[in-house]
Amino acid sequence: MPNFKYAVLHPLFCLCCLFFLLASLFVMTADTIYILIGQLAAIVIIVIGLHELGHWLLGTLLNMKFKFLAFFCILLTKEEGKIRCRLNNSLPLSFGVTKMYFDDSLSESKIRQRKIWYYAGGPLANFFLITVAYLVHVMLDWEKGSFSDVLPYFIILNLVIMIATLVPIEGTDGWNILETIKRTDEQVKGDSQLESFYFRPVHQLTTHDIIWLKAKMNGAAKLADVYSTTLLLLHHYLAAHRPEEGNEILQAGLDKMELAQEQEVLRRILVFYKTLMEFYMNEKLSTDGYQELQKITFWYGEAFYTIAQAIIQEPNNKNGRMVAELEKGLSKTGELLDPNQQGILRIVLPSIGNVI
């Protein structure tokens, strides 16, 4: 059943269903409105992709480091210094996400200015496309019914995406620009440094970096920062063969998340890792641990759900089923697009189920 649900929620499957539905309605009614809706859907995908490429282009010009870019069923990632293209299986990412970050050597003022330009890259790309499309529409005299009919829709949808992403609602480009303007120089520098540390190999972290990260976690005003620093430090201590210290950090992060009583999804993911750490360190799970794993539904992603179900259903590894399922879960960790979560799972899961 879960595999069926993931297939149904796949971006490509959803689009095929939409086009099949529109084609069926057109055949039954001969109403061209369904062809128009199909055209608009295709244009929206193109516009979102160009919007994300705008972020990428500005980020590249500003010497930002690329992590990933996703829209529709396309996922571009940077792995081992190379850009790789693969199929995007995540429906949320299909609406467009670009992740780039700065090196921590820049000054506060430069980081602030460049971050604002980076966040504005998507809307600026839409504005540029609106201008070019309008000029083409005005200057070229195509006959009615030609490609010129598509241009007005292309202009309108670019305008819609540009305005929608500039509205200062949490998560939009407009919100990120406003937050960057509002934050102090020290906060902007701290945010950038945390991003730089997060995507850096953990073996490169120095003692000074670890002290800074602990201070950042203890004084973090944003729960997302608590979440990130907790995972980064946990990965660091596990890689250094110091799981007890990693477990203490994980508990400290959970305590801060509990106090805020917000961001339930982030807190639940930390609880998931806390449960795995219990199994990893004690070679068994408490009743509470099993109950926590049961709260990991398929909405948390195929990797988390597969791992949780493997432990719940086959805690004693009867007939080797848990090993097989943990191997499957481990193979799906690439969907997380998070080097620290992948690193944690690659260390913990083999020990839990003797995967290797």
XYZ file of C-alpha atoms in Angstrom:
356
model
C 0.000 0.000 0.000
C 2.698 2.607 0.851
C 4.430 1.976 -2.494
C 1.123 2.638 -4.245
C 0.675 5.876 -2.290
C 4.175 7.079 -3.235
C 3.453 6.258 -6.878
C 0.169 8.176 -6.764
C 1.918 11.210 -5.228
C 4.739 11.174 -7.798
C 4.850 14.477 -9.774
C 4.981 12.689 -13.125
C 2.047 10.427 -12.239
C -0.022 13.424 -11.086
C 0.655 15.294 -14.328
C -0.181 12.238 -16.456
C -3.459 11.848 -14.555
C -4.276 15.510 -15.135
C -3.608 15.301 -18.875
C -5.530 12.014 -19.133
C -8.502 13.585 -17.367
C -8.400 16.681 -19.607
C -8.069 14.561 -22.753
C -11.021 12.392 -21.688
C -13.196 15.428 -20.975
C -12.258 16.946 -24.323
C -13.174 13.738 -26.180
C -16.523 13.556 -24.378
C -17.485 17.231 -24.688
C -15.379 18.607 -27.579
C -14.924 21.710 -25.404
C -11.567 23.414 -26.116
C -11.426 24.748 -22.553
C -9.770 21.462 -21.576
C -7.043 21.972 -24.169
C -6.508 25.455 -22.756
C -6.196 24.083 -19.214
C -3.589 21.588 -20.446
C -1.641 24.382 -22.127
C -1.741 26.456 -18.945
C -0.473 23.501 -16.879
C 2.464 23.040 -19.259
C 3.241 26.779 -19.201
C 3.138 26.841 -15.379
C 5.745 24.050 -15.224
C 8.000 25.988 -17.621
C 7.537 29.260 -15.720
C 8.357 27.623 -12.360
C 11.475 26.061 -13.854
C 12.630 29.411 -15.257
C 11.897 31.064 -11.894
C 14.187 28.566 -10.139
C 16.842 29.009 -12.821
C 16.710 32.721 -11.994
C 17.709 31.946 -8.407
C 20.462 29.657 -9.664
C 21.802 32.259 -12.118
C 21.920 35.067 -9.527
C 23.442 32.717 -6.965
C 26.121 31.627 -9.428
C 26.941 35.245 -10.327
C 27.228 35.997 -6.591
C 29.658 33.073 -6.085
C 27.239 31.017 -4.021
C 27.725 27.278 -3.682
C 25.090 25.121 -5.317
C 23.358 22.304 -3.414
C 20.235 21.392 -5.379
C 17.491 22.682 -7.678
C 14.138 20.978 -8.131
C 11.020 21.617 -10.173
C 8.358 19.250 -11.485
C 10.068 15.850 -11.997
C 13.594 17.264 -12.437
C 16.142 17.282 -9.613
C 19.627 18.714 -10.054
C 22.110 18.065 -7.231
C 25.791 18.640 -6.691
C 27.556 15.496 -5.535
C 31.317 15.033 -5.340
C 31.845 18.270 -7.232
C 29.609 17.271 -10.168
C 26.104 18.363 -11.133
C 23.848 15.335 -11.436
C 20.354 15.223 -12.895
C 17.842 12.664 -11.696
C 14.130 12.100 -11.337
C 12.414 14.071 -8.595
C 10.066 11.800 -6.636
C 8.857 14.434 -4.158
C 5.586 16.249 -4.840
C 6.443 19.246 -2.572
C 9.764 19.785 -4.385
C 7.952 19.725 -7.740
C 6.613 23.229 -7.010
C 10.164 24.587 -7.213
C 13.008 24.750 -4.684
C 16.585 25.974 -5.077
C 19.224 25.637 -2.368
C 22.483 27.615 -2.516
C 24.659 29.004 0.249
C 27.592 31.338 0.870
C 31.062 30.613 2.062
C 31.424 31.882 5.641
C 34.396 34.111 4.758
C 32.240 37.013 3.491
C 31.575 40.123 5.569
C 28.142 40.745 7.081
C 27.248 43.576 4.686
C 28.175 41.556 1.598
C 26.205 38.544 2.804
C 23.079 40.655 3.413
C 23.230 42.348 -0.002
C 23.945 39.150 -1.885
C 21.262 37.161 -0.074
C 18.670 39.757 -1.020
C 19.748 39.570 -4.666
C 19.699 35.768 -4.532
C 16.149 35.648 -3.150
C 15.098 38.233 -5.750
C 16.602 36.142 -8.558
C 13.408 34.159 -9.212
C 11.016 37.153 -9.398
C 13.575 39.064 -11.477
C 13.686 36.158 -13.937
C 9.886 36.314 -14.217
C 10.010 40.100 -14.773
C 12.644 39.668 -17.483
C 10.550 36.991 -19.204
C 7.441 39.183 -19.022
C 9.339 42.027 -20.707
C 10.816 39.852 -23.455
C 7.532 38.046 -24.134
C 5.631 41.351 -24.321
C 8.137 42.846 -26.752
C 7.989 39.735 -28.927
C 4.189 39.803 -28.827
C 4.063 43.473 -29.855
C 6.849 43.494 -32.431
C 6.065 40.256 -34.323
C 2.890 40.202 -36.339
C 1.740 36.584 -36.153
C -1.613 35.538 -37.456
C -4.392 34.704 -35.047
C -4.237 31.098 -33.863
C -0.440 30.909 -34.080
C 2.148 30.739 -31.311
C 1.239 34.327 -30.422
C -1.832 32.989 -28.582
C 0.460 31.325 -26.041
C 2.431 34.484 -25.231
C -0.381 36.295 -23.331
C -0.797 33.265 -21.082
C 2.973 33.044 -20.644
C 3.049 36.733 -19.623
C 0.102 36.400 -17.232
C 1.449 33.273 -15.515
C 4.891 34.833 -15.117
C 3.194 37.827 -13.504
C 1.187 35.569 -11.200
C 4.263 33.591 -10.100
C 6.280 36.785 -9.615
C 3.613 38.414 -7.421
C 2.856 35.201 -5.496
C 6.524 34.663 -4.602
C 7.000 38.303 -3.574
C 4.073 38.303 -1.130
C 5.745 38.212 2.325
C 4.225 34.925 3.525
C 6.558 32.545 5.360
C 8.619 30.527 2.904
C 8.276 32.867 -0.095
C 11.047 34.935 -1.682
C 9.380 38.096 -0.375
C 9.406 36.720 3.170
C 13.077 35.755 2.930
C 14.010 39.191 1.596
C 12.082 40.906 4.404
C 13.627 38.655 7.079
C 17.123 39.302 5.724
C 16.524 43.055 5.894
C 15.119 42.859 9.443
C 17.872 40.695 10.937
C 21.011 42.239 12.444
C 24.423 41.940 10.783
C 25.478 39.424 13.410
C 22.370 37.285 12.814
C 22.827 37.364 9.036
C 26.461 36.330 9.420
C 25.476 33.577 11.869
C 22.811 32.191 9.525
C 25.289 32.096 6.656
C 27.980 30.457 8.776
C 25.551 27.770 9.951
C 24.618 26.981 6.338
C 28.292 26.773 5.414
C 29.024 24.398 8.310
C 25.937 22.296 7.561
C 27.005 21.394 4.045
C 30.683 20.987 4.906
C 32.067 17.469 5.515
C 31.898 16.885 9.286
C 35.542 15.806 9.482
C 36.501 19.361 8.507
C 34.851 20.872 11.598
C 37.369 22.163 14.132
C 37.069 22.324 17.918
C 36.335 26.050 17.571
C 33.569 25.282 15.077
C 31.965 22.787 17.472
C 32.020 25.330 20.313
C 30.412 27.901 18.000
C 27.724 25.425 16.915
C 26.838 24.552 20.516
C 26.535 28.240 21.363
C 24.410 28.740 18.261
C 22.062 25.932 19.304
C 21.740 27.189 22.867
C 21.019 30.765 21.786
C 19.005 30.035 18.639
C 15.804 32.036 18.299
C 14.591 29.997 15.322
C 13.606 26.369 15.787
C 14.962 25.589 12.327
C 18.423 26.575 13.626
C 18.017 24.285 16.653
C 17.029 21.473 14.306
C 19.976 22.019 11.940
C 22.642 22.372 14.629
C 21.329 19.301 16.462
C 21.583 17.118 13.362
C 24.986 18.500 12.409
C 26.457 17.930 15.875
C 24.885 14.468 16.124
C 26.483 13.512 12.806
C 29.823 14.922 13.969
C 29.871 12.906 17.198
C 28.715 9.704 15.522
C 31.435 10.053 12.877
C 33.948 10.620 15.705
C 32.743 7.405 17.458
C 31.355 9.383 20.396
C 27.652 8.412 20.323
C 27.050 9.276 23.993
C 27.893 12.936 23.362
C 25.779 12.883 20.213
C 22.851 11.508 22.167
C 23.218 14.282 24.752
C 23.154 16.903 21.987
C 20.072 15.267 20.487
C 18.284 15.365 23.833
C 19.253 19.013 24.335
C 17.840 19.877 20.914
C 14.622 18.025 21.680
C 14.278 19.849 25.006
C 14.446 23.210 23.207
C 11.919 22.046 20.636
C 9.565 20.806 23.360
C 9.665 24.164 25.128
C 8.577 25.987 21.985
C 5.764 23.505 21.172
C 5.985 24.467 17.498
C 7.296 22.880 14.314
C 5.827 19.477 15.104
C 7.302 17.901 11.976
C 10.865 18.928 12.863
C 10.409 17.771 16.445
C 9.000 14.439 15.255
C 12.037 13.874 13.033
C 14.378 14.517 15.966
C 12.340 12.048 18.042
C 12.776 9.544 15.204
C 16.562 9.927 15.444
C 16.387 9.733 19.233
C 14.593 6.393 18.896
C 17.174 5.104 16.416
C 19.953 6.182 18.787
C 18.299 4.199 21.598
C 18.316 1.086 19.405
C 21.859 1.834 18.211
C 23.307 2.236 21.699
C 21.246 -0.295 23.666
C 20.470 -2.867 20.932
C 16.824 -2.785 21.937
C 13.862 -0.454 22.030
C 11.553 0.558 24.851
C 7.788 0.511 24.486
C 7.876 4.289 24.097
C 10.369 3.874 21.277
C 8.031 1.592 19.336
C 5.161 3.998 19.905
C 7.209 6.881 18.546
C 8.141 4.920 15.417
C 4.456 4.163 14.819
C 3.863 7.906 14.498
C 6.118 8.049 11.430
C 3.608 7.831 8.585
C 4.272 7.703 4.844
C 3.872 11.503 4.751
C 7.351 11.749 6.317
C 8.856 10.251 3.171
C 9.691 6.784 1.938
C 13.068 6.604 3.703
C 11.749 7.390 7.206
C 8.609 5.291 6.793
C 10.458 2.229 5.468
C 13.012 2.359 8.290
C 10.350 2.816 10.979
C 8.214 -0.025 9.633
C 11.229 -2.349 9.360
C 11.973 -1.966 13.064
C 8.328 -2.104 14.171
C 7.389 -5.186 12.186
C 10.582 -7.215 12.516
C 12.343 -6.094 15.720
C 14.193 -9.401 16.030
C 15.151 -9.570 12.343
C 13.243 -12.806 11.723
C 14.179 -14.357 8.373
C 16.371 -11.346 7.658
C 13.394 -9.186 6.706
C 14.466 -6.255 8.859
C 17.887 -6.229 7.200
C 16.280 -6.163 3.759
C 13.880 -3.371 4.708
C 16.606 -1.311 6.369
C 18.706 -1.693 3.236
C 15.760 -0.424 1.238
C 15.307 2.525 3.609
C 19.011 3.304 3.415
C 18.844 3.335 -0.380
C 16.085 5.956 -0.210
C 17.992 8.447 1.967
C 19.080 10.396 -1.111
C 15.555 11.855 -1.205
C 16.357 13.752 2.015
C 18.874 15.999 0.179
C 20.553 16.408 3.550
C 24.183 15.259 3.997
C 23.937 15.095 7.785
C 20.772 13.018 7.920
C 22.207 10.696 5.292
C 25.429 10.461 7.286
C 23.607 9.661 10.536
C 21.542 6.916 8.918
C 24.559 5.388 7.177
C 26.289 5.062 10.541
C 23.332 3.929 12.650
C 21.383 1.569 10.380
C 24.204 -0.913 9.595
C 24.746 -1.372 13.323
C 21.034 -1.843 14.015
C 20.389 -4.456 11.392
C 23.887 -5.536 10.355
C 22.990 -4.167 6.940
C 26.522 -4.464 5.567
